[in-house]
PDB file of C-alpha atoms and ligand atoms in Angstrom:
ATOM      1  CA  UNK K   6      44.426 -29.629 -32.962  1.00  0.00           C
ATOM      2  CA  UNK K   7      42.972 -30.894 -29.835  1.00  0.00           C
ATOM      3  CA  UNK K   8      43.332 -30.028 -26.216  1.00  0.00           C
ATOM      4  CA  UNK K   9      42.778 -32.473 -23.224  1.00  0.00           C
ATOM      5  CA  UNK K  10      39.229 -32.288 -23.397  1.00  0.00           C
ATOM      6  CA  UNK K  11      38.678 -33.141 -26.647  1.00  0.00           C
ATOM      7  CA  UNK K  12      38.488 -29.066 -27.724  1.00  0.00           C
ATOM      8  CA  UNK K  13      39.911 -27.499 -30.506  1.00  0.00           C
ATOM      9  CA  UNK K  14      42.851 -25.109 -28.884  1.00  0.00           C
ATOM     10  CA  UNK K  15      42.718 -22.182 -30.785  1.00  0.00           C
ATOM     11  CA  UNK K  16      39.406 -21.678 -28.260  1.00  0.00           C
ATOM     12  CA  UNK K  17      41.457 -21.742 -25.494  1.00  0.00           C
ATOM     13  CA  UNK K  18      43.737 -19.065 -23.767  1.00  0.00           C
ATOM     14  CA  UNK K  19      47.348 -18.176 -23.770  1.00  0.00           C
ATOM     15  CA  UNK K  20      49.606 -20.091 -21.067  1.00  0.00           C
ATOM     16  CA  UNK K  21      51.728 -16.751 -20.030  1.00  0.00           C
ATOM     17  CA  UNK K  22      55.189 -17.307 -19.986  1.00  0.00           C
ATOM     18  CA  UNK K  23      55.226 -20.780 -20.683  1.00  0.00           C
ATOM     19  CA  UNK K  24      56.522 -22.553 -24.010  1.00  0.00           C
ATOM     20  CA  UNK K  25      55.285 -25.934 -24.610  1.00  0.00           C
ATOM     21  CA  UNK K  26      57.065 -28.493 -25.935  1.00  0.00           C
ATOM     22  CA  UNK K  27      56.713 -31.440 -28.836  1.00  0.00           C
ATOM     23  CA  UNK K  28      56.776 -34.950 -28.140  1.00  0.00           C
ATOM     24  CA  UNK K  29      57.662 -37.436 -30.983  1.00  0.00           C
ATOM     25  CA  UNK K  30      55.222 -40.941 -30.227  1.00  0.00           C
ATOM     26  CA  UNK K  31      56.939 -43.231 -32.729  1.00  0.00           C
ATOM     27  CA  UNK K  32      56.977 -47.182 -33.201  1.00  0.00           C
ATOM     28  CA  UNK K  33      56.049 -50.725 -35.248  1.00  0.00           C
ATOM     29  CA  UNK K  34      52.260 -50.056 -36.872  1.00  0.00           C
ATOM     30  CA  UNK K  35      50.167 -51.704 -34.143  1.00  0.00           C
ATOM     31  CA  UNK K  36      52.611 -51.015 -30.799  1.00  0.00           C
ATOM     32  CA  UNK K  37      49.685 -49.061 -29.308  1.00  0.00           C
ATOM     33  CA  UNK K  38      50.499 -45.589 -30.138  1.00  0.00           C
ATOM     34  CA  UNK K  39      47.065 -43.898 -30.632  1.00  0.00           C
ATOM     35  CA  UNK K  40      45.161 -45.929 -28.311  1.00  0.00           C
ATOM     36  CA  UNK K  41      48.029 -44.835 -25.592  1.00  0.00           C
ATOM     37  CA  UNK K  42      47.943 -40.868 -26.975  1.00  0.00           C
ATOM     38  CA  UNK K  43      44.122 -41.418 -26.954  1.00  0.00           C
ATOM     39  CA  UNK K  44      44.695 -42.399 -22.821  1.00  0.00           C
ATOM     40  CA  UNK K  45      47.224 -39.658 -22.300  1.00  0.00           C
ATOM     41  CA  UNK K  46      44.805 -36.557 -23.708  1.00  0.00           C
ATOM     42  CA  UNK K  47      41.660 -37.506 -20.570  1.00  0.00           C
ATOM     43  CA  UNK K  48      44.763 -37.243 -18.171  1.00  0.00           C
ATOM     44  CA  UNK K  49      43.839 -34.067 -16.199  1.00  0.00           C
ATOM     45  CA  UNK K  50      47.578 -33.960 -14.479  1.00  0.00           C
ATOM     46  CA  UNK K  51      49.191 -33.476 -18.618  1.00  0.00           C
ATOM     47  CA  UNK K  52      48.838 -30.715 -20.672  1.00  0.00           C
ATOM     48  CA  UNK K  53      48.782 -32.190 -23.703  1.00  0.00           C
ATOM     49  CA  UNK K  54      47.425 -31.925 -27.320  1.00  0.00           C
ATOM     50  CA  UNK K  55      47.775 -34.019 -30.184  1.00  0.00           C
ATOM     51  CA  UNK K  56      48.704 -32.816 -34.043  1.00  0.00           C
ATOM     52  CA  UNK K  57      46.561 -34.034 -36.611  1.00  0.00           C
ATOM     53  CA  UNK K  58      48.939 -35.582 -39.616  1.00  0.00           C
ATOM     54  CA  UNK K  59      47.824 -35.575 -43.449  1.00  0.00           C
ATOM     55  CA  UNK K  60      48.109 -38.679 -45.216  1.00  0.00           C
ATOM     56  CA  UNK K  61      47.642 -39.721 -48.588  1.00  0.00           C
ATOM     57  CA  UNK K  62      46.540 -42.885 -47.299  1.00  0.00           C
ATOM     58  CA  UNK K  63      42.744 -44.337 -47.642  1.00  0.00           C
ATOM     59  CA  UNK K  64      40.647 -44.163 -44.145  1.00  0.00           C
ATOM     60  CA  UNK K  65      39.904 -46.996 -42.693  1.00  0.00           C
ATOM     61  CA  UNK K  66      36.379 -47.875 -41.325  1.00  0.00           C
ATOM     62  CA  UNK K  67      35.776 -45.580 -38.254  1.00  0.00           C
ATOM     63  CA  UNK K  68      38.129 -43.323 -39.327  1.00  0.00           C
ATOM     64  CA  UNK K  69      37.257 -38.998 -39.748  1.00  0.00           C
ATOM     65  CA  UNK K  70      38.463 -37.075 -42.022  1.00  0.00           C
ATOM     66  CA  UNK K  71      39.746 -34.125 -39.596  1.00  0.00           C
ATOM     67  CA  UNK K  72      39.519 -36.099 -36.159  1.00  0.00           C
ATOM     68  CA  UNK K  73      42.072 -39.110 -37.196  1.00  0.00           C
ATOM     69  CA  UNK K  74      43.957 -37.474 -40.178  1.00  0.00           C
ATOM     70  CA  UNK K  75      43.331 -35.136 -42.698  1.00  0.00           C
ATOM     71  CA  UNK K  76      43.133 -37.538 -45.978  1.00  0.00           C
ATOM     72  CA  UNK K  77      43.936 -35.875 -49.051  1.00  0.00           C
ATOM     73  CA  UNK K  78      44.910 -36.553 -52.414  1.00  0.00           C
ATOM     74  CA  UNK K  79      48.346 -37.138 -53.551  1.00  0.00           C
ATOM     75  CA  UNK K  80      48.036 -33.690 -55.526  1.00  0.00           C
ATOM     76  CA  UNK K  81      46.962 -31.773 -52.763  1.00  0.00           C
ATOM     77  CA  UNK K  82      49.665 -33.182 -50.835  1.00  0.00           C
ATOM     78  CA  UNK K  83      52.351 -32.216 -52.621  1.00  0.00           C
ATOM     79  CA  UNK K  84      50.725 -28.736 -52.907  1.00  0.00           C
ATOM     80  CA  UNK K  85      50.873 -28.394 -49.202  1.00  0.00           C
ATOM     81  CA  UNK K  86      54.437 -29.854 -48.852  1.00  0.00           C
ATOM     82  CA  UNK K  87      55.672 -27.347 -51.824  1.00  0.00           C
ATOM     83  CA  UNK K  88      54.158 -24.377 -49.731  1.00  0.00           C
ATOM     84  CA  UNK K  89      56.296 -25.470 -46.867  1.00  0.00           C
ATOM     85  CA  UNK K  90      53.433 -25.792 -44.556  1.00  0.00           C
ATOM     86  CA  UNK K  91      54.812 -29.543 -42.986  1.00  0.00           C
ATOM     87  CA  UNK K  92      57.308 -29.694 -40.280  1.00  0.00           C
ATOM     88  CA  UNK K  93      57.840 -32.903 -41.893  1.00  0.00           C
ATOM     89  CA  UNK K  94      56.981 -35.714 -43.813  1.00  0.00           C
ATOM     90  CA  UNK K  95      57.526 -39.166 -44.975  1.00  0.00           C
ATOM     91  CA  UNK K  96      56.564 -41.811 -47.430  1.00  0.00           C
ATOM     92  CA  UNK K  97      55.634 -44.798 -44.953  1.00  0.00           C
ATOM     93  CA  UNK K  98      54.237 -47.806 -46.028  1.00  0.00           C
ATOM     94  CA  UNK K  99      54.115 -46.657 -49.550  1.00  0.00           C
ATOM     95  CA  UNK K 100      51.582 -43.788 -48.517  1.00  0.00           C
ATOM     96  CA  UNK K 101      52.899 -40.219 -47.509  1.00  0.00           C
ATOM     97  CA  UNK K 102      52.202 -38.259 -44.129  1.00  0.00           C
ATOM     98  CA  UNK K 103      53.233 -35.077 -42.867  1.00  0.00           C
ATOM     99  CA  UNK K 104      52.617 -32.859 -39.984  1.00  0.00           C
ATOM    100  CA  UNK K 105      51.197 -29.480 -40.839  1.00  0.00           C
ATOM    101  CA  UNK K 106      53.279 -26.692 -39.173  1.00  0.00           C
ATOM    102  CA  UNK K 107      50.731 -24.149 -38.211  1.00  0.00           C
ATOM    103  CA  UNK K 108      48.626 -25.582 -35.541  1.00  0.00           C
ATOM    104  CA  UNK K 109      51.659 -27.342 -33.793  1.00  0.00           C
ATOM    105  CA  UNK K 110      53.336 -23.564 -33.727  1.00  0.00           C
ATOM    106  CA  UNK K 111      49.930 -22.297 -32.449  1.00  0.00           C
ATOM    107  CA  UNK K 112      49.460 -24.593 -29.279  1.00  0.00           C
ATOM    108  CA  UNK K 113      52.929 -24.789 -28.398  1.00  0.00           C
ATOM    109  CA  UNK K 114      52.652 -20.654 -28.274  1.00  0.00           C
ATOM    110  CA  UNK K 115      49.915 -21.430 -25.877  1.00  0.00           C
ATOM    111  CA  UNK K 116      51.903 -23.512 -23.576  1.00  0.00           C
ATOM    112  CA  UNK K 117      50.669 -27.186 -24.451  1.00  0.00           C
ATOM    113  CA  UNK K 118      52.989 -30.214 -25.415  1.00  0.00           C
ATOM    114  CA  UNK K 119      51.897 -31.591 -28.771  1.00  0.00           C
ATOM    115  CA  UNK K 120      52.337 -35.268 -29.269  1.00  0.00           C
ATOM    116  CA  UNK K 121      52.786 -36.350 -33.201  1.00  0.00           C
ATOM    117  CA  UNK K 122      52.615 -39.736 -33.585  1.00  0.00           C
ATOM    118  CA  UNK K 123      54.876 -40.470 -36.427  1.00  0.00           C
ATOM    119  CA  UNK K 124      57.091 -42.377 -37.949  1.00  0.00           C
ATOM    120  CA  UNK K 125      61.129 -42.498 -37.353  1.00  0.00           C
ATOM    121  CA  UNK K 126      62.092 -41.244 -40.463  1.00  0.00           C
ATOM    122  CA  UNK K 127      59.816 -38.007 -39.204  1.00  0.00           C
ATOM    123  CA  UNK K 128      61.112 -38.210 -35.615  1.00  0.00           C
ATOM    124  CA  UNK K 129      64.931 -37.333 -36.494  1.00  0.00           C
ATOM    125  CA  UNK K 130      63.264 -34.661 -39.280  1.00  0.00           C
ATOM    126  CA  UNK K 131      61.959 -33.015 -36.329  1.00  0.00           C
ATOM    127  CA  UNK K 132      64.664 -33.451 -33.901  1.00  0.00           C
ATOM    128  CA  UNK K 133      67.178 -31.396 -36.272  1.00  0.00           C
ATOM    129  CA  UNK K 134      64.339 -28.374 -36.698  1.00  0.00           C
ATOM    130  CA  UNK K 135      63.762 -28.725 -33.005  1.00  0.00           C
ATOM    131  CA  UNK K 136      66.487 -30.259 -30.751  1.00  0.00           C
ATOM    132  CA  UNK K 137      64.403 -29.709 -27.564  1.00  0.00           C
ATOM    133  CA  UNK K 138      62.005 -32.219 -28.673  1.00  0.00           C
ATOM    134  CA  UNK K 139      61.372 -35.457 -26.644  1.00  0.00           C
ATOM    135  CA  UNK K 140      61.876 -38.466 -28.786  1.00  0.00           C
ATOM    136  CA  UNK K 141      59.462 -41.533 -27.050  1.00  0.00           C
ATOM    137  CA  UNK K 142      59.558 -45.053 -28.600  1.00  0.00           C
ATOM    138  CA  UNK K 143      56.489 -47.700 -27.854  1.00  0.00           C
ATOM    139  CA  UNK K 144      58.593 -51.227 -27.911  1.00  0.00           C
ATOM    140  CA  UNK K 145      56.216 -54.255 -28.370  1.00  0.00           C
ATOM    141  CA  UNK K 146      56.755 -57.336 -26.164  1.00  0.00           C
ATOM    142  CA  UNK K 147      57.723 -59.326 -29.819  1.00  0.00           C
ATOM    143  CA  UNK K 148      56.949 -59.149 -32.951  1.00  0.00           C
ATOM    144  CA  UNK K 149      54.737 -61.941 -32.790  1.00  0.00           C
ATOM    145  CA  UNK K 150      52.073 -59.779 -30.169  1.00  0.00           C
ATOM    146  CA  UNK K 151      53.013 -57.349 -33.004  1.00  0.00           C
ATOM    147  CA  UNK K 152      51.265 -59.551 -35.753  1.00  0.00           C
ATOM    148  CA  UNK K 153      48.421 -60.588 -33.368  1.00  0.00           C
ATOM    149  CA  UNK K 154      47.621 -56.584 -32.192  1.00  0.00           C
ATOM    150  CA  UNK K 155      47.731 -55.842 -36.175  1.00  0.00           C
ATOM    151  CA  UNK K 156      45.721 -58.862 -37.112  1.00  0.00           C
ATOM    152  CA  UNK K 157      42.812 -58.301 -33.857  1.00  0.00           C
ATOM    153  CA  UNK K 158      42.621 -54.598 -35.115  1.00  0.00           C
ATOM    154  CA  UNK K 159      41.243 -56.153 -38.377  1.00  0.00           C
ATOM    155  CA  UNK K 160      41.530 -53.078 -40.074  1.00  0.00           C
ATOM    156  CA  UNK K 161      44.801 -53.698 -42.394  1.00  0.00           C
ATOM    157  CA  UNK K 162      44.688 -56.602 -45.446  1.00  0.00           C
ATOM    158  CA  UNK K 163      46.913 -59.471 -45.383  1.00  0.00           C
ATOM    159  CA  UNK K 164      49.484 -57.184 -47.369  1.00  0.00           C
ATOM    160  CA  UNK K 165      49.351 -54.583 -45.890  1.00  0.00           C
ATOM    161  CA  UNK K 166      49.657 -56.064 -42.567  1.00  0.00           C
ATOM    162  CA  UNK K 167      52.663 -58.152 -43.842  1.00  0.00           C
ATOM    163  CA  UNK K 168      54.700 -55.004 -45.069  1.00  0.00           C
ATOM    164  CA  UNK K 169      54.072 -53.228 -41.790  1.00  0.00           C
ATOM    165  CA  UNK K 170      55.988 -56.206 -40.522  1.00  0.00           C
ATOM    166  CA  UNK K 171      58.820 -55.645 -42.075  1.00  0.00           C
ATOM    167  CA  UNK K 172      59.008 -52.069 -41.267  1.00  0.00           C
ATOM    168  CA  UNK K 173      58.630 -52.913 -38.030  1.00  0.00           C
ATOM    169  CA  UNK K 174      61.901 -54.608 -37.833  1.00  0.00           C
ATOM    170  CA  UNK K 175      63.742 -51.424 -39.561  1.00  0.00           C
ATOM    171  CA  UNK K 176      61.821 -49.133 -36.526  1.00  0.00           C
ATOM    172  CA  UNK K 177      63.320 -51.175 -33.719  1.00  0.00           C
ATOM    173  CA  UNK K 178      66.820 -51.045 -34.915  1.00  0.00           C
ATOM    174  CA  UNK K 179      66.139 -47.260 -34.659  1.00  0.00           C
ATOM    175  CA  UNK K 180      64.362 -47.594 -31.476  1.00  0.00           C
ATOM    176  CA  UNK K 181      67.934 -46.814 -29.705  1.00  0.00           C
ATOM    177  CA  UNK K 182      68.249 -43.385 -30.672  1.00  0.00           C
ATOM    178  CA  UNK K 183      65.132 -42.404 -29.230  1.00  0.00           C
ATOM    179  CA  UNK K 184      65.451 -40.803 -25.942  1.00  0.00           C
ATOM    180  CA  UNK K 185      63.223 -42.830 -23.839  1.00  0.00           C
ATOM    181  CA  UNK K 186      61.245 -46.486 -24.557  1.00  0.00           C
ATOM    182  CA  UNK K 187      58.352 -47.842 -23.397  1.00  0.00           C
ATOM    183  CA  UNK K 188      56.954 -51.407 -23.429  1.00  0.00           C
ATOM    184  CA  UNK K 189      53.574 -51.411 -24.126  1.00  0.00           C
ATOM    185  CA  UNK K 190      52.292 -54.641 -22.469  1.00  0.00           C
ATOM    186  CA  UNK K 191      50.361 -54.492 -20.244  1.00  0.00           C
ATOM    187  CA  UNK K 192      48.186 -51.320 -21.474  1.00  0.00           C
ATOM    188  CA  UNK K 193      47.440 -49.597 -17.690  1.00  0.00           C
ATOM    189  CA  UNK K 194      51.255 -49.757 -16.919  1.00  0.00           C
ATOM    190  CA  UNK K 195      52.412 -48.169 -20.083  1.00  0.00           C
ATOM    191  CA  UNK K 196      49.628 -45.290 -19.972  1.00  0.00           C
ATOM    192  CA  UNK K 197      51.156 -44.828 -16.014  1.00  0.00           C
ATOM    193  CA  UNK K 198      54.518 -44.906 -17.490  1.00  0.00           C
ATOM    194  CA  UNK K 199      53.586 -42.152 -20.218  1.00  0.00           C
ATOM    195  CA  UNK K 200      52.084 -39.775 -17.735  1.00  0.00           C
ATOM    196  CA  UNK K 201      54.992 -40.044 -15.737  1.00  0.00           C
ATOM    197  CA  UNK K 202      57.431 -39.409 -18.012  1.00  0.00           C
ATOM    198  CA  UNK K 203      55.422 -36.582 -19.586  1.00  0.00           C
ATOM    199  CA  UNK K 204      54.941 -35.109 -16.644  1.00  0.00           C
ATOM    200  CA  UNK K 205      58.779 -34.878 -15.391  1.00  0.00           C
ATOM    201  CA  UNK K 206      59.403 -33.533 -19.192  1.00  0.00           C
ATOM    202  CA  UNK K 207      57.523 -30.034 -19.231  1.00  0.00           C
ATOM    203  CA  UNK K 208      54.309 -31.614 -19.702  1.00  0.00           C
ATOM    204  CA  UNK K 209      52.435 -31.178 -16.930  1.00  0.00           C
ATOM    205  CA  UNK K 210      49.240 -29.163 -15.964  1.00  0.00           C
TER     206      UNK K 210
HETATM  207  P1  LIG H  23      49.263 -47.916 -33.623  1.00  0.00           P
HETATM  208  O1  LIG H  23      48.590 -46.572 -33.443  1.00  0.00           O
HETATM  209  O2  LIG H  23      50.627 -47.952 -33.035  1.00  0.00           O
HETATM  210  O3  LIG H  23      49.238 -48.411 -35.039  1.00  0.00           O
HETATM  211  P2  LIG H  23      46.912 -48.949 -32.203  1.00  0.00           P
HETATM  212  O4  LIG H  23      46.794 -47.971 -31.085  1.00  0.00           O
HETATM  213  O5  LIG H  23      45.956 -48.853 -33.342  1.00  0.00           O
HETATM  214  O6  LIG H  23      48.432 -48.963 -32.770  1.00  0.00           O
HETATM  215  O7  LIG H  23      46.866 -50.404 -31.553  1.00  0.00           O
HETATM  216  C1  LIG H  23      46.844 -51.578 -32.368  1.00  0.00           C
HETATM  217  C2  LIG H  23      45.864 -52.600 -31.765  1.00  0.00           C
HETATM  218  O8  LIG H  23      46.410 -53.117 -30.547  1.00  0.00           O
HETATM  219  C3  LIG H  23      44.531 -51.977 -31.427  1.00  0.00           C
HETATM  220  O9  LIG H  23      43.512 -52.923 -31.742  1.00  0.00           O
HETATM  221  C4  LIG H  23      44.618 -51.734 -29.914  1.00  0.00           C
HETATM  222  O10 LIG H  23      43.341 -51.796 -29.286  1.00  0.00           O
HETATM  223  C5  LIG H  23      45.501 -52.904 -29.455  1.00  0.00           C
HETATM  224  N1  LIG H  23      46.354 -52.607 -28.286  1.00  0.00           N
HETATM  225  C6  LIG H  23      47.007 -51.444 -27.985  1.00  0.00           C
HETATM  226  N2  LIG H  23      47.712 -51.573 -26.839  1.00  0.00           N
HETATM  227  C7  LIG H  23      47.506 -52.847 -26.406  1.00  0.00           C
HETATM  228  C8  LIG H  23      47.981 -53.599 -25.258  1.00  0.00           C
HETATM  229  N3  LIG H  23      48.789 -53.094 -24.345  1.00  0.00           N
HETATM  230  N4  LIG H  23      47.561 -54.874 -25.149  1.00  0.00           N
HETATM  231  C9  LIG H  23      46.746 -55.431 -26.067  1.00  0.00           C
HETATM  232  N5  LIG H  23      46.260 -54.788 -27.155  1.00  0.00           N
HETATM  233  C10 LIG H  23      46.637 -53.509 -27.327  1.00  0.00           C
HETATM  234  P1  LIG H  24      48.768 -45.593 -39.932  1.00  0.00           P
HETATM  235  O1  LIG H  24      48.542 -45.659 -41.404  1.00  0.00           O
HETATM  236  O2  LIG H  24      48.810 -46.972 -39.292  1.00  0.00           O
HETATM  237  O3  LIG H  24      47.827 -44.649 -39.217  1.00  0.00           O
HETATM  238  O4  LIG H  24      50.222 -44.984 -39.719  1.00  0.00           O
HETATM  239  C1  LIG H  24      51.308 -45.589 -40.346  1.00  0.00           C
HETATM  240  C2  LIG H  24      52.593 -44.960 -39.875  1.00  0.00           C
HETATM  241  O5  LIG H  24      52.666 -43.608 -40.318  1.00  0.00           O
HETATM  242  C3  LIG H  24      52.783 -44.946 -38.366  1.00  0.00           C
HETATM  243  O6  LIG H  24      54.124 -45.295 -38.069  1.00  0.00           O
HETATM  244  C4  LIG H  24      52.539 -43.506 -38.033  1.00  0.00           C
HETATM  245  O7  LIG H  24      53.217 -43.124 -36.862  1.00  0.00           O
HETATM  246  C5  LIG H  24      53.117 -42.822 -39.246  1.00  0.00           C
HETATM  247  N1  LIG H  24      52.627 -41.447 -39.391  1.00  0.00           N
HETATM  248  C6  LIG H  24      51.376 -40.982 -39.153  1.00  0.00           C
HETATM  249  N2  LIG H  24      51.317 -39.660 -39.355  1.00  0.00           N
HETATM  250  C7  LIG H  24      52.567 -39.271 -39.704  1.00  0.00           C
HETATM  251  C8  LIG H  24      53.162 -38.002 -40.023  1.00  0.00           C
HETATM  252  O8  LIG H  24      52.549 -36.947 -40.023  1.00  0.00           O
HETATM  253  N3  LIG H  24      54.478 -38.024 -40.355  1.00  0.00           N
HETATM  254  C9  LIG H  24      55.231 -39.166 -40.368  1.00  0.00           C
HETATM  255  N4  LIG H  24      56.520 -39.054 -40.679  1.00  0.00           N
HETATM  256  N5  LIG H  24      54.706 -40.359 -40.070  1.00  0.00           N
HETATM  257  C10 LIG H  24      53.401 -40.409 -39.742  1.00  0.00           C
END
């Protein structure tokens, strides 16, 4: 778990008297949602950490093991999820992810707002364990800017990128019973947007 500042929280003090809150980041692979959560965590005017999901999936180049996910075996996985330690999980794309419980308890104790960038399927998972939580959905402009961000990020083969596609049209049916959307377009305007509506939604410093 990381703080603003790039720290790891359980370094930093207790917010007395104040509860933070979690914010769901979901949409289509390639909408933007890490590079916007990357934007929101330098914003000095959000208090704001982000969870750090498991995945069974294989990193991709660039990618650290404890920074971008924690990649683990399928085993070890299921280990974790049979000791009830995820607030949720999901088989997505064929691979599974979850969100361990502990640190997201932990800094919302402390008073921050944890974003988890996940999937739907996990966004109404933790909706019914935590009804306070703010659902946020990043729209693309199409699906064809969809296929271009996925295809410039050159980090996904041909079929992987061409499954993600068609989960992307399940996610935007879904999109609707999110509680807010934002188009990520143009990138400046929908980090502005963010802030904004993280701020007016218990997030801010
Ligand atoms: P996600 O986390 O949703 O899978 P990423 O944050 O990895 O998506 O973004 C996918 C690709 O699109 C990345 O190469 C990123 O730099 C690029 N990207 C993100 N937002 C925009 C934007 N507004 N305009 C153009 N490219 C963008
Ligand atoms: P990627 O492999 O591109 O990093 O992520 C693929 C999808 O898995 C994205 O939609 C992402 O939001 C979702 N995802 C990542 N971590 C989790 C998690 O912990 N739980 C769930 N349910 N989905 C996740």
């Amino acid at each position: 778990m990381l703080n603003d500042a790039g720290e790891a929280v359980s370094g930093s003090g207790p917010a007395p008297g104040r509860r933070g809150r979690l914010v769901v980041i979901s949409g289509p692979s390639g909408s933007g949602k890490s590079t916007l959560v990357r934007r929101l965590l330098d914003r000095p005017e959000l208090r704001l950490a982000v969870s750090i999901s498991a995945t069974t999936r294989d990193p991709r180049p660039g990618e650290v093991n404890g920074r971008d996910y924690l990649f683990v075996a399928h085993e070890e996985f299921e280990q974790i999820r049979a000791r009830g330690e995820l607030l949720e999980s999901a088989l997505v794309h064929g691979q599974h992810y979850g969100t361990p419980a502990g640190p997201v308890r932990d800094a919302i104790e402390r008073g921050l707002c944890v974003a988890l960038v996940i999937d739907v399927q996990g966004g109404f998972q933790v909706r019914k364990k935590a009804p306070d939580a703010l659902l946020v959905f990043i729209q693309v402009p199409s699906l064809q800017v969809l296929e271009a961000r996925l295809r410039a990020r050159g980090t996904d083969s041909e079929a992987t990128i061409e499954r993600r596609l068609v989960n992307a049209r399940r996610e935007i049916e879904l999109a609707r019973e999110y509680d807010v959307q934002v188009v990520n377009d143009d990138l400046e305007r929908a980090v502005e947007q963010l802030a904004t509506i993280l701020s007016q939604n218990g997030c801010g410093a």
